[in-house]
Coordinates of C-alpha atoms and ligand atoms in Angstrom, one line a residue:
X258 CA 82.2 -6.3 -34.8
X259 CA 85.9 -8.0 -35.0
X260 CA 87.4 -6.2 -37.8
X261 CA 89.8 -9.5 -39.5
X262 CA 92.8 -9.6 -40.9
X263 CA 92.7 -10.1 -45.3
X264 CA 94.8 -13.7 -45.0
X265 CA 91.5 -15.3 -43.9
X266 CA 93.2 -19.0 -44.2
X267 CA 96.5 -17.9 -42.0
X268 CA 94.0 -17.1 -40.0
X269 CA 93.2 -19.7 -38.1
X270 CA 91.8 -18.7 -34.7
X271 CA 93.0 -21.7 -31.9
X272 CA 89.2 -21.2 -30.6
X273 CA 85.5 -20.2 -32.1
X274 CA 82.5 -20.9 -30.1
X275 CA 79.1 -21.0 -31.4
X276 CA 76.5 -19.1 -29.5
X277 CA 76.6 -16.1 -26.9
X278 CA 74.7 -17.4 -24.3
X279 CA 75.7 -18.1 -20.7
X280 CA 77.5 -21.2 -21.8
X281 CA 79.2 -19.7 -25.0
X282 CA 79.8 -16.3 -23.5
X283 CA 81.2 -18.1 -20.1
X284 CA 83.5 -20.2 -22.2
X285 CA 84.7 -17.0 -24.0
X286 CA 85.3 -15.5 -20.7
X287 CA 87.7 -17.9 -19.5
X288 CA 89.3 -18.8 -22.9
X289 CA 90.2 -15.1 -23.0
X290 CA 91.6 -15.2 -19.5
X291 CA 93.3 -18.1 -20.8
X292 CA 95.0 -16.1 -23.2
X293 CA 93.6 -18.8 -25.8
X294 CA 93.2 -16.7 -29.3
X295 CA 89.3 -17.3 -29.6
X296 CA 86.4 -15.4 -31.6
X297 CA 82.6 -15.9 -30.3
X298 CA 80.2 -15.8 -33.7
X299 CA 76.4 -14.9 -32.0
X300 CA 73.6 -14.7 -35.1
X301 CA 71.6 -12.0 -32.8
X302 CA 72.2 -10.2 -29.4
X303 CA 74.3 -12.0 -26.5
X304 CA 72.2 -13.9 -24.5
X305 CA 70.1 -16.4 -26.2
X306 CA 66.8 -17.5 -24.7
X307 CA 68.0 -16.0 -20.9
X308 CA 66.9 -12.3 -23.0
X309 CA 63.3 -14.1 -22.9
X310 CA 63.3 -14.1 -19.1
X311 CA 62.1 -11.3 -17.3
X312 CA 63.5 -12.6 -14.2
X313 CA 66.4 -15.0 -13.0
X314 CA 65.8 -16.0 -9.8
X315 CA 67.8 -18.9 -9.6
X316 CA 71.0 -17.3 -10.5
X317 CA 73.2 -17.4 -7.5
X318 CA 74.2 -14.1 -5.7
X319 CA 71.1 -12.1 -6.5
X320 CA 68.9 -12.9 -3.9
X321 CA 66.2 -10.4 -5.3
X322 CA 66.4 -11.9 -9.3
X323 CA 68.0 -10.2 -12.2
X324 CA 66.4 -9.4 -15.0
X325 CA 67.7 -11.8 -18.1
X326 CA 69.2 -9.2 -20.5
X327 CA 70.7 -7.6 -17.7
X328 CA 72.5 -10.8 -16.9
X329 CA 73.7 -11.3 -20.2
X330 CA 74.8 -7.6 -20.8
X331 CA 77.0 -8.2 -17.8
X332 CA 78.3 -11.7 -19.4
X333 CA 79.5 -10.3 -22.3
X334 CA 80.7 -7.1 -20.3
X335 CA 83.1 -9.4 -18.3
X336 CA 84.2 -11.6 -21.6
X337 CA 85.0 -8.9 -23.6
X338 CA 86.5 -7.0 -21.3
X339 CA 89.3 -9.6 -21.1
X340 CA 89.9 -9.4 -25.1
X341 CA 86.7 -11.8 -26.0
X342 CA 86.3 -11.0 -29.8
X343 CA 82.7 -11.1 -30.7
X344 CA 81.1 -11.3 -34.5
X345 CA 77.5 -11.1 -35.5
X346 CA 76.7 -13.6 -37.9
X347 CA 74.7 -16.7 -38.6
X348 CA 76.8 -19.8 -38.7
X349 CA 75.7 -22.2 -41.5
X350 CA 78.0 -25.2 -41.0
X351 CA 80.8 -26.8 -39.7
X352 CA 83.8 -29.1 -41.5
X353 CA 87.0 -29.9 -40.7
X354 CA 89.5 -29.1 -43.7
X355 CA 92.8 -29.9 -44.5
X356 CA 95.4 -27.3 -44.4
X357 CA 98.5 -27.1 -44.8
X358 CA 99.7 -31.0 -43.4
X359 CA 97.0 -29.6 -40.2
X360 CA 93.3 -30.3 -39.4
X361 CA 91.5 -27.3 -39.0
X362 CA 87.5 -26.7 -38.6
X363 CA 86.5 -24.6 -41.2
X364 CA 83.0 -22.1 -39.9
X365 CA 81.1 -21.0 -42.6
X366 CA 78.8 -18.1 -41.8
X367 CA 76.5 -15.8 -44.2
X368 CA 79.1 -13.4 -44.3
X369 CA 82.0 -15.2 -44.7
X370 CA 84.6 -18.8 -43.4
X371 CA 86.5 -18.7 -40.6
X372 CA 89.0 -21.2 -39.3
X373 CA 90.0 -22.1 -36.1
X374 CA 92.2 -25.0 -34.5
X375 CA 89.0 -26.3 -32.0
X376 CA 85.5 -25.5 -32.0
X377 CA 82.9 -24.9 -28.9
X378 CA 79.1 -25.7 -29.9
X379 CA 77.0 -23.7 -27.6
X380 CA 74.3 -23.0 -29.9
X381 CA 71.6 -23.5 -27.2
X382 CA 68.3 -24.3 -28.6
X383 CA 64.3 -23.2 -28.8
X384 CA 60.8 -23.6 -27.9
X385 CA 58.9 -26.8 -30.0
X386 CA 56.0 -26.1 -31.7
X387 CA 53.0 -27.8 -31.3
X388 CA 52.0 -28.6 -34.8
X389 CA 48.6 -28.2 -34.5
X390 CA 46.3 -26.3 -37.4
X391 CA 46.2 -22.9 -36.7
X392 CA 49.6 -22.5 -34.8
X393 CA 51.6 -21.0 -37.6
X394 CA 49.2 -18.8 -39.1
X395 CA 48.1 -17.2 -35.7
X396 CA 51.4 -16.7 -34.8
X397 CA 51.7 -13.2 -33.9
X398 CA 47.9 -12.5 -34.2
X399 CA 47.6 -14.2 -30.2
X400 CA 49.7 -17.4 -30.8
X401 CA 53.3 -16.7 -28.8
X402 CA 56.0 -18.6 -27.6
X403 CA 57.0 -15.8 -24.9
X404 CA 55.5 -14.4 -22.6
X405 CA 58.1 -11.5 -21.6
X406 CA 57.9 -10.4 -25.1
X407 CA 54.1 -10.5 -25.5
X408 CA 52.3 -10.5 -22.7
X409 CA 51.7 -6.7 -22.6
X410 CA 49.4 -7.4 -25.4
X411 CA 47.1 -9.4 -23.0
X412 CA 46.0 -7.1 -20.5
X413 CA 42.6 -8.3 -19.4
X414 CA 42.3 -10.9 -21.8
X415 CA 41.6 -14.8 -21.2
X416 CA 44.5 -17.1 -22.3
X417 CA 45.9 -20.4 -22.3
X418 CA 49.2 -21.6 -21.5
X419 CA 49.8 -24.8 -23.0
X420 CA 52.4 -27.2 -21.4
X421 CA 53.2 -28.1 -17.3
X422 CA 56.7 -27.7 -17.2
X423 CA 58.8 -25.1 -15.5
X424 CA 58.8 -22.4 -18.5
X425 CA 55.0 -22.8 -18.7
X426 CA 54.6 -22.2 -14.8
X427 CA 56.8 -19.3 -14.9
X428 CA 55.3 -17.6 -18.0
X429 CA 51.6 -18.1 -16.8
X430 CA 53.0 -16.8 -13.3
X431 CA 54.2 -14.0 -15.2
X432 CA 51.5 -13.5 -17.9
X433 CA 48.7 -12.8 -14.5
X434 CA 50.3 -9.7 -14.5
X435 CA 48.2 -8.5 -17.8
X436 CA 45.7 -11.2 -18.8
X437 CA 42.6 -11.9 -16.2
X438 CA 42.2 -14.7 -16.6
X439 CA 45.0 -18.1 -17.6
X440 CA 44.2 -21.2 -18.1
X441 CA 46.9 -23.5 -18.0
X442 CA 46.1 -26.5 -20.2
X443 CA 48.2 -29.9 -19.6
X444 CA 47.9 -33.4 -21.2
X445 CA 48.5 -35.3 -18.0
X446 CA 47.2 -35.1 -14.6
X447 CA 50.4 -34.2 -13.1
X448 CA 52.6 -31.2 -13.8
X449 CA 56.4 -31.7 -14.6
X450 CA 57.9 -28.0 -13.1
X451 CA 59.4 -27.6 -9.9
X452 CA 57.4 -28.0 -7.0
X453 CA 57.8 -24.0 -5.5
X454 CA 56.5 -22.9 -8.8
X455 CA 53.5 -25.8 -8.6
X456 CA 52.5 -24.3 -5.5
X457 CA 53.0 -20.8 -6.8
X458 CA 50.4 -22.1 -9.7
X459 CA 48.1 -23.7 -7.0
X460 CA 47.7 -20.7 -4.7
X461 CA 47.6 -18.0 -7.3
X462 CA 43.6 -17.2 -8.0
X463 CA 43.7 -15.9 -11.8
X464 CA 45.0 -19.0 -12.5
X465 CA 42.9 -22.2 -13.4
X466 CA 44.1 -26.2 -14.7
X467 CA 42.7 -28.0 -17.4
X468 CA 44.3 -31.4 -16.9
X469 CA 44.9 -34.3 -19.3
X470 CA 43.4 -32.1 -22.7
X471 CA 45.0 -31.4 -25.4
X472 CA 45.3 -28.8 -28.6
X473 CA 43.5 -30.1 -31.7
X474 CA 44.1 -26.7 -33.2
X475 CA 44.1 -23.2 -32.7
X476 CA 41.2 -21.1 -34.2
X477 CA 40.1 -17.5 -35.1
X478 CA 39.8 -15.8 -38.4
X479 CA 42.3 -13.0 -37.9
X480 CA 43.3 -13.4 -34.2
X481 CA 43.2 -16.5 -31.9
X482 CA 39.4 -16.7 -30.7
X483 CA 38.8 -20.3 -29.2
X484 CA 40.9 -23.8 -28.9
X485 CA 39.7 -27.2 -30.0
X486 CA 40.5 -29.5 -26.6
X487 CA 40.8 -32.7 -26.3
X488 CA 40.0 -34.7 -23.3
X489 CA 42.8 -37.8 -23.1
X490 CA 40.9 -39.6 -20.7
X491 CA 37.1 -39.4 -21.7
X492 CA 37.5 -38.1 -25.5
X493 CA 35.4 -35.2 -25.2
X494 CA 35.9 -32.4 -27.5
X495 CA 35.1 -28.7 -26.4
X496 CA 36.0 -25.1 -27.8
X497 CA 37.5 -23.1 -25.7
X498 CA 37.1 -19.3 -25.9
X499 CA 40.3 -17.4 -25.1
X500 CA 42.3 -14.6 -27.1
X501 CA 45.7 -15.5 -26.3
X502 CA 47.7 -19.0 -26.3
X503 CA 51.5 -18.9 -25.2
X504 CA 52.5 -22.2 -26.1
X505 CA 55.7 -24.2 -23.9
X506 CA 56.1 -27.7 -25.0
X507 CA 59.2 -28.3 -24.3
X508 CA 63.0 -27.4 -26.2
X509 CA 64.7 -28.4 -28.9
X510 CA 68.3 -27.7 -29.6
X511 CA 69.7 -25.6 -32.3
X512 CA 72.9 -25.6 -34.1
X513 CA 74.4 -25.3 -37.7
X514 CA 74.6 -28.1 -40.5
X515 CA 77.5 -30.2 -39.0
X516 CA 77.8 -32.3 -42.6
X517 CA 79.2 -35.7 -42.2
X518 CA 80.3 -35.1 -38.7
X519 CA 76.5 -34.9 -37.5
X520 CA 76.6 -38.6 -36.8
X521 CA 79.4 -39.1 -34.1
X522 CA 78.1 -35.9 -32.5
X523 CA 74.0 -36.3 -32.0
X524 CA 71.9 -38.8 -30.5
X525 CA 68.9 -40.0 -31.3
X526 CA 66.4 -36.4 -29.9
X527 CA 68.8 -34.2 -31.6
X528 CA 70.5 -33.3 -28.7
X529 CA 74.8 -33.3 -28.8
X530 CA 76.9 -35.8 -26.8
X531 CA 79.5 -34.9 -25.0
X532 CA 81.6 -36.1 -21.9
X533 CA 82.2 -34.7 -18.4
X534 CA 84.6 -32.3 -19.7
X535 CA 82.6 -31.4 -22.8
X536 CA 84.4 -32.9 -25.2
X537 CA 82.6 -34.5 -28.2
X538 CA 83.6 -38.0 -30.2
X539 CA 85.5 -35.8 -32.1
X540 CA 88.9 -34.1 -31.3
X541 CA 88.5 -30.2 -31.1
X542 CA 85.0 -30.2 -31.8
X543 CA 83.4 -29.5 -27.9
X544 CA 79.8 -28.4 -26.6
X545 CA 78.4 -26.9 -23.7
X546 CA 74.9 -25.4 -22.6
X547 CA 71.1 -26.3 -23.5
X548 CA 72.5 -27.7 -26.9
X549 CA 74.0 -30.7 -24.9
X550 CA 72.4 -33.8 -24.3
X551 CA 72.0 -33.7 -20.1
X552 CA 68.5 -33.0 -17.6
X553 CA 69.0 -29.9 -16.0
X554 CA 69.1 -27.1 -18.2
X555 CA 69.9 -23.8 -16.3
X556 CA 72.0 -20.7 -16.7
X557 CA 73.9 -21.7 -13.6
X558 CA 74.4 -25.2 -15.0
X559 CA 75.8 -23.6 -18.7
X560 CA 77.6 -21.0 -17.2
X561 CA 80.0 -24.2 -15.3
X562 CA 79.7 -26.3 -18.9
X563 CA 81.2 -23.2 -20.6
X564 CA 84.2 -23.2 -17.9
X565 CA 84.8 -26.5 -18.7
X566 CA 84.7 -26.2 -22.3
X567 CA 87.4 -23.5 -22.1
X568 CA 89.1 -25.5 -19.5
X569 CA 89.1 -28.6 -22.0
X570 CA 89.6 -26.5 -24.8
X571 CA 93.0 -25.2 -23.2
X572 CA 94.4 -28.5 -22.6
X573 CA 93.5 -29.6 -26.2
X574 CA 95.7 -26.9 -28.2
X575 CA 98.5 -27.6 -25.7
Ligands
NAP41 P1 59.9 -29.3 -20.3 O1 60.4 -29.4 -18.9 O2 60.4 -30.3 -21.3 O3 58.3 -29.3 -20.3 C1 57.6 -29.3 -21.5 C2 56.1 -29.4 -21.1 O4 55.4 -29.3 -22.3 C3 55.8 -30.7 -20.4 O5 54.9 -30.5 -19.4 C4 55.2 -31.5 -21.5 O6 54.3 -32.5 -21.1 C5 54.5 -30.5 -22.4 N1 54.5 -30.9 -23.8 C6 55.5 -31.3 -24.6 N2 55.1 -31.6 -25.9 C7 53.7 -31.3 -25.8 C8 52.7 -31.3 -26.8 N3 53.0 -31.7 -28.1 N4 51.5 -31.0 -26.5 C9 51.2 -30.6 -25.2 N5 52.1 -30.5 -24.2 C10 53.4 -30.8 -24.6 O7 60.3 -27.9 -21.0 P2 60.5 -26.4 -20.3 O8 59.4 -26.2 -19.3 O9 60.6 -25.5 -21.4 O10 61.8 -26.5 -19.6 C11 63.0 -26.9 -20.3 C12 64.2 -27.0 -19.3 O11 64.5 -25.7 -18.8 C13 63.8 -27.9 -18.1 O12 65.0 -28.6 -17.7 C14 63.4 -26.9 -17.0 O13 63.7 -27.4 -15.7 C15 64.4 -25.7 -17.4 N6 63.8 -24.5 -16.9 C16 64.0 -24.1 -15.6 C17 63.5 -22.9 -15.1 C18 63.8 -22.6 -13.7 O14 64.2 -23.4 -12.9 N7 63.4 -21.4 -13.2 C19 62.7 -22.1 -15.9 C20 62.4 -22.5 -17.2 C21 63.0 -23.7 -17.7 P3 54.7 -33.7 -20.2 O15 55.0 -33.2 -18.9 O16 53.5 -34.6 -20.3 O17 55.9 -34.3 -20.9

């Protein structure tokens, strides 16, 4: 924890970035190289949704995979190491404020404001629910959105992973480690993730498809004990026994209250716009990582938006 100075409106840092993933904790890295004067607010431990993954193996230059909070350890090993000043704390909102003849954003977090000359949103974001009876109140008694964290609890149990995109191949990949049996239910007839991890699905023998159904809702009195599915195609409706469901619908990005500033940054799925240097509509406010709107979201891909944050950052105070 940054211990700050008592003046909090004097001051006014030239950077804070939102967020201590890969993107946030990249652009820190390079903003403190920069010698840029620059304060990282994370609401929890560095690394966002990479401390989820057991395994990167996508990362470049570890051919064997890295496990994800190792990664990030490292991250904010390397940032901080060049004077990268880190604070725990929720952010709540962002403003710009008038101060003193200047335009400065004003970050207010549970603990306390902060101001800084530019701002760098890399907030990141997290898994959708699937709004289905059932889902909310199971939570924790077999309902889980991660497998790393809870798929200990599922050793030679039946479950379901709902969803066909890469997270959901990965995690029911993963999740044969414990449970003996997954069932990996999809509403189409075609899987969205990567092909290698399609045929990784395909050859693997604990795992089974059940295409083009969906969740009506999630059942059990005091853990999960069976699925209502839905058959898109023909209509019919079965219950489905399993104990576990790790649900991966897809992402949705994250980030504080952004007031009246909300509509020059967002588009229309939530997601925020920026250009190919990262900068937003507005001047000093930039964004980098899974919060931006784009299609590939990686830790390789927000690790080079955080470069170019700080990189566009730079340029702006000068
Ligand atoms: P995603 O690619 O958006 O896939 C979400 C999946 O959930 C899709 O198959 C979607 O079905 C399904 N879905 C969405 N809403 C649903 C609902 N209400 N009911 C049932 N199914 C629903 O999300 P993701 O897999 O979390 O991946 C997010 C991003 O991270 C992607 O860009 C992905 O490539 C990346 N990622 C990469 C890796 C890797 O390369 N190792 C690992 C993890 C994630 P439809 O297909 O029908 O839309």
């Amino acid at each position: 924890m940054v211990k700050e100075e008592k003046n909090i409106k004097n001051n006014v840092y030239e950077s804070i970035i939102v967020g201590g993933g890969p993107a946030g904790l990249t652009a820190g890295l390079y903003l403190s190289r920069y010698r840029v004067n620059t304060l990282l607010i994370e609401k929890g431990i560095s690394g966002g949704q990479v401390n989820l993954s057991e395994t990167i193996e996508n990362y470049p230059g570890f051919p064997e995979g890295i496990i994800g909070p190792e990664l990030m350890q490292r991250f904010e090993e390397q940032a901080t190491k060049f004077g990268l000043k880190i604070v725990n704390s929720t952010v709540l909102e962002i403003s710009q404020e008038q101060h003193e003849n200047k335009t400065n954003f004003k970050i207010s977090t549970t603990d306390r404001d902060f101001y800084s000359k530019s701002v760098i949103i890399a907030s990141g974001g997290e898994a959708s629910k699937l709004g289905v009876p059932g889902e909310i109140e199971l939570t924790g008694r077999g309902v889980s959105y991660c497998g790393t964290c809870d798929g200990a609890f599922f050793r030679d149990k039946e479950i379901v992973v709902v969803g066909g995109g890469d997270t959901a191949l990965e995690e029911a990949l993963f999740l044969t480690k414990y449970a003996s049996k997954v069932t990996i239910v999809h509403r189409r007839d075609e899987l969205r993730g990567s092909k290698i991890l399609q045929e990784r699905v395909f050859n693997n023998p604990k795992i089974n498809l059940k295409w083009s159904n969906i969740v009506l809702s999630i059942d059990g009195k005091t853990q999960v004990e069976s699925l209502q599915l839905k058959n898109v195609k023909t209509g019919e409706i079965i219950t489905f026994s399993c104990q576990g469901v790790f649900i991966f619908a897809g992402y949705k990005p994250i980030y504080p209250s952004l007031g009246e500033l909300k509509e020059r940054l967002v588009n229309d799925s939530g997601y925020i716009i920026t250009d190919d240097n990262m900068e937003t509509e507005i001047k000093g406010i930039f964004a980098c990582g899974d919060v931006r709107a784009k299609s590939l979201r990686q830790v390789v891909t927000a690790c080079g938006e955080g470069a170019t944050a700080a990189f566009s950052v730079e340029l702006f105070l000068k």
